Amino acid sequence: MKTPVRVAVTGAAGQIGYALLFRIAAGDMLGKDQPVILHLLEITPALPALQGVVMELNDCAFPLLHGIVATDDANVAFKDVDFALLVGSRPRGPGMERKDLLEINGGIFAPQGKALNAHAKRHVKVLVVGNPANTNALIAQANAPDLDPKCFTAMVRLDHNRALSLLAEKTGTHTTGIRKVTVWGNHSSTQYPDLHHASVDGKPALALVDQAWYEKDFIPVVQQRGAAIIKARGASSAASAASAAIDHMRTWVMGTAEGDWVSMSIPSEGSYGIAPGLIFGYPVTCKDGKYTIVQGLAINEFSRARIAATEKELREERAGVEHLLGR
Ligand code: NAD
Ligand code: LMR
């Protein structure tokens, strides 16, 4: 058996937390041979509800669960953590864009970045799920100057999985036959789900679907899927978001499959002309616990315009939170 690792989850009493913690404790994220100690952070009024979640986790008698720390203090929650899933923040309601949450949620991520900077392991892997996820990740990263910026990522894996599912349905295939889908940019309605490099059972995806479906159905449906779920459920996606968070971390740790890539929002170093520093959705491969941007992809005019639009939105979001970036 391996030595236990410490996994922090914020917003642990929320709806994503409830769908996430039991899967982490069951070994879905880090493997069936990796014991975990869960560090659960909540705001003070949610501590009683969090105690209920702790009771349930204990009642599962998970073989891999080697301890639980439940707290309302980020300095305790992030002490010596190897992984941090930053979920805690308010979800949007009907009619809102995710960036409308920036004022409400942005303030959460500066102190959490500082607490990670002070207490987390130097190799910590951070995934921001709370919306607007990319810019919240930027705020956390900017407030953690002693950690490698590459420790900080945001989630576009849910969008990536949504794209796989829609394409599989359209082509009458299974998601496991699809390779090399990319979600570029922001986890927002400007995101660009790109099929130009994708294949379905070895055939180019765009040869199997018509351009009108790609432009008028596929792209907007993926972009608006979060809003469609809020409309249908009266609450934002939770189990699928938790599942994507598990996928994101597992791929980061265990690697991508040969001949495939995944989409992760990571700090830009200028690849594909994106402003350095933005947390931007890119195609990446993962190996030995590190991610690498897939370089050299041909980007046509259609794609270039869409990548530029989502980059513009992220630059605007960054400009709106300069006061939280600690510089
Ligand atoms: P929720 O309201 O059910 O739970 C959020 C929890 O966070 C609450 O229990 C709340 O008490 C807690 N919280 C608030 N501030 C906190 C803080 N400073 N520290 C610790 N905990 C704090 O919401 P949810 O449905 O679980 O969604 C959480 C976030 O995830 C939302 O912002 C939502 O929009 C986002 N989300 C992102 C994606 C994605 O793909 N990136 C997908 C789904 C949802
Ligand atoms: C999602 O994509 O489902 C989440 O980001 C929730 C939302 O606000 O759409």
PDB file of C-alpha atoms in Angstrom, residues 69-306:
ATOM      1  CA  VAL A  69      -9.981  16.958   8.533  1.00  0.00           C
ATOM      2  CA  ALA A  70     -13.131  19.142   8.508  1.00  0.00           C
ATOM      3  CA  THR A  71     -12.612  22.865   9.074  1.00  0.00           C
ATOM      4  CA  ASP A  72     -13.615  26.446   8.257  1.00  0.00           C
ATOM      5  CA  ASP A  73      -9.967  27.591   8.278  1.00  0.00           C
ATOM      6  CA  ALA A  74      -8.172  27.534   4.911  1.00  0.00           C
ATOM      7  CA  ASN A  75      -4.805  27.430   6.709  1.00  0.00           C
ATOM      8  CA  VAL A  76      -5.806  24.125   8.280  1.00  0.00           C
ATOM      9  CA  ALA A  77      -7.513  22.809   5.158  1.00  0.00           C
ATOM     10  CA  PHE A  78      -4.476  23.330   2.916  1.00  0.00           C
ATOM     11  CA  LYS A  79      -1.809  22.162   5.382  1.00  0.00           C
ATOM     12  CA  ASP A  80       0.537  19.770   3.550  1.00  0.00           C
ATOM     13  CA  VAL A  81      -1.982  18.956   0.832  1.00  0.00           C
ATOM     14  CA  ASP A  82      -0.887  17.164  -2.326  1.00  0.00           C
ATOM     15  CA  PHE A  83      -4.116  17.977  -4.191  1.00  0.00           C
ATOM     16  CA  ALA A  84      -6.652  20.790  -3.855  1.00  0.00           C
ATOM     17  CA  LEU A  85     -10.035  20.869  -5.577  1.00  0.00           C
ATOM     18  CA  LEU A  86     -11.419  24.380  -5.185  1.00  0.00           C
ATOM     19  CA  VAL A  87     -15.152  23.931  -5.590  1.00  0.00           C
ATOM     20  CA  GLY A  88     -16.543  26.206  -2.866  1.00  0.00           C
ATOM     21  CA  SER A  89     -18.258  29.252  -4.366  1.00  0.00           C
ATOM     22  CA  ARG A  90     -21.720  30.280  -5.434  1.00  0.00           C
ATOM     23  CA  PRO A  91     -23.316  28.711  -8.521  1.00  0.00           C
ATOM     24  CA  ARG A  92     -25.151  30.887 -11.047  1.00  0.00           C
ATOM     25  CA  GLY A  93     -28.924  30.919 -11.409  1.00  0.00           C
ATOM     26  CA  PRO A  94     -31.093  31.101 -14.539  1.00  0.00           C
ATOM     27  CA  GLY A  95     -30.265  33.980 -16.885  1.00  0.00           C
ATOM     28  CA  MET A  96     -26.818  34.633 -15.426  1.00  0.00           C
ATOM     29  CA  GLU A  97     -23.467  34.265 -17.204  1.00  0.00           C
ATOM     30  CA  ARG A  98     -20.709  32.614 -15.158  1.00  0.00           C
ATOM     31  CA  LYS A  99     -18.704  35.837 -15.187  1.00  0.00           C
ATOM     32  CA  ASP A 100     -21.566  37.542 -13.289  1.00  0.00           C
ATOM     33  CA  LEU A 101     -20.207  35.560 -10.326  1.00  0.00           C
ATOM     34  CA  LEU A 102     -16.810  37.239 -10.489  1.00  0.00           C
ATOM     35  CA  GLU A 103     -17.624  39.896  -7.901  1.00  0.00           C
ATOM     36  CA  ILE A 104     -19.229  37.382  -5.536  1.00  0.00           C
ATOM     37  CA  ASN A 105     -16.762  34.547  -5.915  1.00  0.00           C
ATOM     38  CA  GLY A 106     -13.509  36.251  -6.910  1.00  0.00           C
ATOM     39  CA  GLY A 107     -12.911  37.324  -3.322  1.00  0.00           C
ATOM     40  CA  ILE A 108     -12.807  33.692  -2.169  1.00  0.00           C
ATOM     41  CA  PHE A 109      -9.802  32.783  -4.277  1.00  0.00           C
ATOM     42  CA  ALA A 110      -7.236  35.387  -3.207  1.00  0.00           C
ATOM     43  CA  PRO A 111      -7.146  34.227   0.440  1.00  0.00           C
ATOM     44  CA  GLN A 112      -7.256  30.597  -0.652  1.00  0.00           C
ATOM     45  CA  GLY A 113      -4.298  31.200  -2.999  1.00  0.00           C
ATOM     46  CA  LYS A 114      -2.399  32.748  -0.080  1.00  0.00           C
ATOM     47  CA  ALA A 115      -3.234  29.808   2.181  1.00  0.00           C
ATOM     48  CA  LEU A 116      -2.090  27.333  -0.485  1.00  0.00           C
ATOM     49  CA  ASN A 117       1.093  29.359  -0.913  1.00  0.00           C
ATOM     50  CA  ALA A 118       1.792  29.171   2.813  1.00  0.00           C
ATOM     51  CA  HIS A 119       0.793  25.589   3.591  1.00  0.00           C
ATOM     52  CA  ALA A 120       0.427  23.244   0.610  1.00  0.00           C
ATOM     53  CA  LYS A 121       3.105  20.837  -0.571  1.00  0.00           C
ATOM     54  CA  ARG A 122       5.284  22.505  -3.209  1.00  0.00           C
ATOM     55  CA  HIS A 123       4.108  20.006  -5.831  1.00  0.00           C
ATOM     56  CA  VAL A 124       0.409  20.546  -5.059  1.00  0.00           C
ATOM     57  CA  LYS A 125      -1.965  19.991  -7.965  1.00  0.00           C
ATOM     58  CA  VAL A 126      -4.788  22.549  -7.834  1.00  0.00           C
ATOM     59  CA  LEU A 127      -8.015  22.289  -9.814  1.00  0.00           C
ATOM     60  CA  VAL A 128     -10.456  25.207  -9.709  1.00  0.00           C
ATOM     61  CA  VAL A 129     -14.062  24.207 -10.335  1.00  0.00           C
ATOM     62  CA  GLY A 130     -15.890  27.192  -8.761  1.00  0.00           C
ATOM     63  CA  ASN A 131     -17.074  29.664 -11.396  1.00  0.00           C
ATOM     64  CA  PRO A 132     -15.879  31.629 -13.232  1.00  0.00           C
ATOM     65  CA  ALA A 133     -13.295  28.877 -12.977  1.00  0.00           C
ATOM     66  CA  ASN A 134     -10.525  30.200 -15.246  1.00  0.00           C
ATOM     67  CA  THR A 135     -10.319  33.630 -13.682  1.00  0.00           C
ATOM     68  CA  ASN A 136     -10.757  32.269 -10.159  1.00  0.00           C
ATOM     69  CA  ALA A 137      -7.765  30.002 -10.879  1.00  0.00           C
ATOM     70  CA  LEU A 138      -5.820  33.044 -12.067  1.00  0.00           C
ATOM     71  CA  ILE A 139      -6.642  34.861  -8.813  1.00  0.00           C
ATOM     72  CA  ALA A 140      -5.528  31.887  -6.700  1.00  0.00           C
ATOM     73  CA  GLN A 141      -2.349  31.443  -8.744  1.00  0.00           C
ATOM     74  CA  ALA A 142      -1.424  35.128  -8.588  1.00  0.00           C
ATOM     75  CA  ASN A 143      -1.739  35.026  -4.797  1.00  0.00           C
ATOM     76  CA  ALA A 144       0.612  32.054  -4.514  1.00  0.00           C
ATOM     77  CA  PRO A 145       3.935  33.480  -5.729  1.00  0.00           C
ATOM     78  CA  ASP A 146       6.022  30.732  -4.100  1.00  0.00           C
ATOM     79  CA  LEU A 147       4.248  27.950  -5.969  1.00  0.00           C
ATOM     80  CA  ASP A 148       4.987  27.079  -9.587  1.00  0.00           C
ATOM     81  CA  PRO A 149       2.179  28.651 -11.681  1.00  0.00           C
ATOM     82  CA  LYS A 150       1.833  25.252 -13.343  1.00  0.00           C
ATOM     83  CA  CYS A 151       0.348  23.924 -10.077  1.00  0.00           C
ATOM     84  CA  PHE A 152      -2.851  25.840 -10.941  1.00  0.00           C
ATOM     85  CA  THR A 153      -5.442  24.605 -13.400  1.00  0.00           C
ATOM     86  CA  ALA A 154      -9.143  25.151 -14.065  1.00  0.00           C
ATOM     87  CA  MET A 155     -11.751  22.760 -15.350  1.00  0.00           C
ATOM     88  CA  VAL A 156     -12.842  22.547 -18.976  1.00  0.00           C
ATOM     89  CA  ARG A 157     -13.025  18.754 -18.759  1.00  0.00           C
ATOM     90  CA  LEU A 158     -16.782  18.887 -18.301  1.00  0.00           C
ATOM     91  CA  ASP A 159     -17.059  20.766 -21.607  1.00  0.00           C
ATOM     92  CA  HIS A 160     -14.646  18.267 -23.175  1.00  0.00           C
ATOM     93  CA  ASN A 161     -16.780  15.343 -21.951  1.00  0.00           C
ATOM     94  CA  ARG A 162     -19.945  17.050 -23.168  1.00  0.00           C
ATOM     95  CA  ALA A 163     -18.334  17.406 -26.603  1.00  0.00           C
ATOM     96  CA  LEU A 164     -17.390  13.700 -26.673  1.00  0.00           C
ATOM     97  CA  SER A 165     -20.899  12.682 -25.734  1.00  0.00           C
ATOM     98  CA  LEU A 166     -22.613  14.877 -28.341  1.00  0.00           C
ATOM     99  CA  LEU A 167     -20.271  13.787 -31.128  1.00  0.00           C
ATOM    100  CA  ALA A 168     -20.721  10.116 -30.224  1.00  0.00           C
ATOM    101  CA  GLU A 169     -24.489  10.506 -30.295  1.00  0.00           C
ATOM    102  CA  LYS A 170     -24.420  12.304 -33.656  1.00  0.00           C
ATOM    103  CA  THR A 171     -22.136   9.735 -35.310  1.00  0.00           C
ATOM    104  CA  GLY A 172     -23.797   6.687 -33.740  1.00  0.00           C
ATOM    105  CA  THR A 173     -20.572   5.649 -32.030  1.00  0.00           C
ATOM    106  CA  HIS A 174     -19.247   5.424 -28.482  1.00  0.00           C
ATOM    107  CA  THR A 175     -17.237   8.128 -26.739  1.00  0.00           C
ATOM    108  CA  THR A 176     -14.328   5.697 -26.372  1.00  0.00           C
ATOM    109  CA  GLY A 177     -13.828   5.761 -30.162  1.00  0.00           C
ATOM    110  CA  ILE A 178     -13.275   9.543 -30.188  1.00  0.00           C
ATOM    111  CA  ARG A 179      -9.809  11.107 -30.046  1.00  0.00           C
ATOM    112  CA  LYS A 180      -8.332  14.597 -29.991  1.00  0.00           C
ATOM    113  CA  VAL A 181     -11.269  16.860 -29.205  1.00  0.00           C
ATOM    114  CA  THR A 182     -10.171  20.245 -27.847  1.00  0.00           C
ATOM    115  CA  VAL A 183     -12.020  22.824 -25.786  1.00  0.00           C
ATOM    116  CA  TRP A 184     -10.101  26.082 -26.143  1.00  0.00           C
ATOM    117  CA  GLY A 185     -10.307  29.025 -23.772  1.00  0.00           C
ATOM    118  CA  ASN A 186     -12.766  29.923 -21.076  1.00  0.00           C
ATOM    119  CA  HIS A 187     -15.287  27.715 -19.275  1.00  0.00           C
ATOM    120  CA  SER A 188     -18.024  30.057 -20.473  1.00  0.00           C
ATOM    121  CA  SER A 189     -20.312  30.564 -23.428  1.00  0.00           C
ATOM    122  CA  THR A 190     -17.318  31.784 -25.505  1.00  0.00           C
ATOM    123  CA  GLN A 191     -15.455  28.484 -25.159  1.00  0.00           C
ATOM    124  CA  TYR A 192     -14.515  26.891 -28.471  1.00  0.00           C
ATOM    125  CA  PRO A 193     -15.077  23.140 -28.791  1.00  0.00           C
ATOM    126  CA  ASP A 194     -12.866  22.283 -31.765  1.00  0.00           C
ATOM    127  CA  LEU A 195     -13.330  19.161 -33.894  1.00  0.00           C
ATOM    128  CA  HIS A 196     -10.763  20.005 -36.593  1.00  0.00           C
ATOM    129  CA  HIS A 197      -8.235  17.506 -35.226  1.00  0.00           C
ATOM    130  CA  ALA A 198     -10.721  15.030 -33.803  1.00  0.00           C
ATOM    131  CA  SER A 199     -11.338  11.520 -35.085  1.00  0.00           C
ATOM    132  CA  VAL A 200     -14.175   9.050 -34.629  1.00  0.00           C
ATOM    133  CA  ASP A 201     -13.189   5.404 -34.906  1.00  0.00           C
ATOM    134  CA  GLY A 202     -10.120   6.541 -36.837  1.00  0.00           C
ATOM    135  CA  LYS A 203     -11.978   8.784 -39.327  1.00  0.00           C
ATOM    136  CA  PRO A 204     -11.778  12.603 -39.312  1.00  0.00           C
ATOM    137  CA  ALA A 205     -14.740  13.821 -37.244  1.00  0.00           C
ATOM    138  CA  LEU A 206     -15.559  16.724 -39.553  1.00  0.00           C
ATOM    139  CA  ALA A 207     -15.870  14.350 -42.530  1.00  0.00           C
ATOM    140  CA  LEU A 208     -18.683  12.528 -40.672  1.00  0.00           C
ATOM    141  CA  VAL A 209     -20.840  15.541 -39.781  1.00  0.00           C
ATOM    142  CA  ASP A 210     -21.921  18.505 -41.869  1.00  0.00           C
ATOM    143  CA  GLN A 211     -20.556  21.957 -41.261  1.00  0.00           C
ATOM    144  CA  ALA A 212     -24.021  23.349 -40.451  1.00  0.00           C
ATOM    145  CA  TRP A 213     -24.444  20.854 -37.599  1.00  0.00           C
ATOM    146  CA  TYR A 214     -20.957  21.634 -36.319  1.00  0.00           C
ATOM    147  CA  GLU A 215     -21.520  25.421 -36.358  1.00  0.00           C
ATOM    148  CA  LYS A 216     -25.211  25.722 -35.529  1.00  0.00           C
ATOM    149  CA  ASP A 217     -25.790  22.761 -33.215  1.00  0.00           C
ATOM    150  CA  PHE A 218     -22.646  21.241 -31.777  1.00  0.00           C
ATOM    151  CA  ILE A 219     -20.729  24.391 -30.800  1.00  0.00           C
ATOM    152  CA  PRO A 220     -23.666  26.279 -29.237  1.00  0.00           C
ATOM    153  CA  VAL A 221     -25.028  23.192 -27.456  1.00  0.00           C
ATOM    154  CA  VAL A 222     -21.656  22.535 -25.806  1.00  0.00           C
ATOM    155  CA  GLN A 223     -21.279  26.240 -24.996  1.00  0.00           C
ATOM    156  CA  GLN A 224     -24.764  26.442 -23.454  1.00  0.00           C
ATOM    157  CA  ARG A 225     -24.981  23.031 -21.822  1.00  0.00           C
ATOM    158  CA  GLY A 226     -24.474  24.376 -18.295  1.00  0.00           C
ATOM    159  CA  ALA A 227     -27.391  26.797 -18.749  1.00  0.00           C
ATOM    160  CA  ALA A 228     -29.584  24.015 -20.195  1.00  0.00           C
ATOM    161  CA  ILE A 229     -28.948  21.901 -17.099  1.00  0.00           C
ATOM    162  CA  ILE A 230     -29.758  24.812 -14.768  1.00  0.00           C
ATOM    163  CA  LYS A 231     -33.026  25.316 -16.657  1.00  0.00           C
ATOM    164  CA  ALA A 232     -33.934  21.632 -16.518  1.00  0.00           C
ATOM    165  CA  ARG A 233     -32.807  20.797 -12.980  1.00  0.00           C
ATOM    166  CA  GLY A 234     -33.288  24.156 -11.290  1.00  0.00           C
ATOM    167  CA  ALA A 235     -29.712  23.712 -10.048  1.00  0.00           C
ATOM    168  CA  SER A 236     -26.376  23.632 -11.790  1.00  0.00           C
ATOM    169  CA  SER A 237     -24.681  20.428 -12.867  1.00  0.00           C
ATOM    170  CA  ALA A 238     -23.229  18.498  -9.961  1.00  0.00           C
ATOM    171  CA  ALA A 239     -22.601  14.796 -10.595  1.00  0.00           C
ATOM    172  CA  SER A 240     -21.228  15.441 -14.091  1.00  0.00           C
ATOM    173  CA  ALA A 241     -19.056  18.272 -12.752  1.00  0.00           C
ATOM    174  CA  ALA A 242     -17.721  16.008 -10.005  1.00  0.00           C
ATOM    175  CA  SER A 243     -17.066  13.270 -12.546  1.00  0.00           C
ATOM    176  CA  ALA A 244     -15.159  15.682 -14.787  1.00  0.00           C
ATOM    177  CA  ALA A 245     -13.093  16.857 -11.797  1.00  0.00           C
ATOM    178  CA  ILE A 246     -12.178  13.227 -11.076  1.00  0.00           C
ATOM    179  CA  ASP A 247     -11.254  12.769 -14.768  1.00  0.00           C
ATOM    180  CA  HIS A 248      -9.140  15.949 -14.800  1.00  0.00           C
ATOM    181  CA  MET A 249      -7.098  14.971 -11.749  1.00  0.00           C
ATOM    182  CA  ARG A 250      -6.776  11.313 -12.730  1.00  0.00           C
ATOM    183  CA  THR A 251      -5.469  12.213 -16.185  1.00  0.00           C
ATOM    184  CA  TRP A 252      -3.036  14.761 -14.727  1.00  0.00           C
ATOM    185  CA  VAL A 253      -1.636  12.116 -12.361  1.00  0.00           C
ATOM    186  CA  MET A 254      -1.895   8.964 -14.470  1.00  0.00           C
ATOM    187  CA  GLY A 255      -1.415  10.365 -17.969  1.00  0.00           C
ATOM    188  CA  THR A 256      -3.261  10.551 -21.277  1.00  0.00           C
ATOM    189  CA  ALA A 257      -3.832   7.537 -23.498  1.00  0.00           C
ATOM    190  CA  GLU A 258      -1.439   7.013 -26.414  1.00  0.00           C
ATOM    191  CA  GLY A 259      -2.656   8.949 -29.471  1.00  0.00           C
ATOM    192  CA  ASP A 260      -5.097  11.119 -27.544  1.00  0.00           C
ATOM    193  CA  TRP A 261      -5.192  14.330 -25.564  1.00  0.00           C
ATOM    194  CA  VAL A 262      -7.530  16.086 -23.113  1.00  0.00           C
ATOM    195  CA  SER A 263      -8.540  19.709 -22.528  1.00  0.00           C
ATOM    196  CA  MET A 264      -7.236  21.486 -19.427  1.00  0.00           C
ATOM    197  CA  SER A 265      -7.223  25.174 -18.542  1.00  0.00           C
ATOM    198  CA  ILE A 266      -3.635  25.973 -17.627  1.00  0.00           C
ATOM    199  CA  PRO A 267      -1.464  29.092 -17.402  1.00  0.00           C
ATOM    200  CA  SER A 268      -0.631  30.346 -20.896  1.00  0.00           C
ATOM    201  CA  GLU A 269       3.016  30.848 -21.743  1.00  0.00           C
ATOM    202  CA  GLY A 270       2.022  32.352 -25.111  1.00  0.00           C
ATOM    203  CA  SER A 271       1.314  29.170 -27.078  1.00  0.00           C
ATOM    204  CA  TYR A 272      -1.080  29.715 -29.989  1.00  0.00           C
ATOM    205  CA  GLY A 273      -0.726  33.469 -29.470  1.00  0.00           C
ATOM    206  CA  ILE A 274      -2.624  33.548 -26.171  1.00  0.00           C
ATOM    207  CA  ALA A 275      -1.737  36.335 -23.725  1.00  0.00           C
ATOM    208  CA  PRO A 276       0.752  34.922 -21.203  1.00  0.00           C
ATOM    209  CA  GLY A 277      -0.614  34.302 -17.726  1.00  0.00           C
ATOM    210  CA  LEU A 278      -4.253  33.710 -18.672  1.00  0.00           C
ATOM    211  CA  ILE A 279      -5.623  30.373 -17.510  1.00  0.00           C
ATOM    212  CA  PHE A 280      -6.663  29.063 -20.900  1.00  0.00           C
ATOM    213  CA  GLY A 281      -8.202  25.810 -22.145  1.00  0.00           C
ATOM    214  CA  TYR A 282      -5.631  23.980 -24.287  1.00  0.00           C
ATOM    215  CA  PRO A 283      -5.153  20.502 -25.716  1.00  0.00           C
ATOM    216  CA  VAL A 284      -2.651  18.772 -23.442  1.00  0.00           C
ATOM    217  CA  THR A 285      -0.999  15.425 -22.977  1.00  0.00           C
ATOM    218  CA  CYS A 286      -0.051  14.267 -19.478  1.00  0.00           C
ATOM    219  CA  LYS A 287       2.820  12.047 -18.420  1.00  0.00           C
ATOM    220  CA  ASP A 288       4.582  11.464 -15.086  1.00  0.00           C
ATOM    221  CA  GLY A 289       2.289  13.942 -13.336  1.00  0.00           C
ATOM    222  CA  LYS A 290       3.035  16.799 -15.756  1.00  0.00           C
ATOM    223  CA  TYR A 291       0.974  18.307 -18.558  1.00  0.00           C
ATOM    224  CA  THR A 292       2.331  19.540 -21.894  1.00  0.00           C
ATOM    225  CA  ILE A 293       0.483  21.633 -24.462  1.00  0.00           C
ATOM    226  CA  VAL A 294       0.050  19.921 -27.826  1.00  0.00           C
ATOM    227  CA  GLN A 295       2.028  22.176 -30.147  1.00  0.00           C
ATOM    228  CA  GLY A 296       2.000  22.753 -33.885  1.00  0.00           C
ATOM    229  CA  LEU A 297      -1.682  22.201 -34.629  1.00  0.00           C
ATOM    230  CA  ALA A 298      -2.900  23.885 -37.815  1.00  0.00           C
ATOM    231  CA  ILE A 299      -5.441  26.561 -36.861  1.00  0.00           C
ATOM    232  CA  ASN A 300      -7.660  27.779 -39.713  1.00  0.00           C
ATOM    233  CA  GLU A 301      -9.505  31.114 -39.889  1.00  0.00           C
ATOM    234  CA  PHE A 302     -12.701  29.619 -38.464  1.00  0.00           C
ATOM    235  CA  SER A 303     -10.875  28.380 -35.381  1.00  0.00           C
ATOM    236  CA  ARG A 304      -8.634  31.414 -35.046  1.00  0.00           C
ATOM    237  CA  ALA A 305     -11.630  33.778 -34.748  1.00  0.00           C
ATOM    238  CA  ARG A 306     -13.226  31.652 -32.045  1.00  0.00           C
TER     239      ARG A 306
END
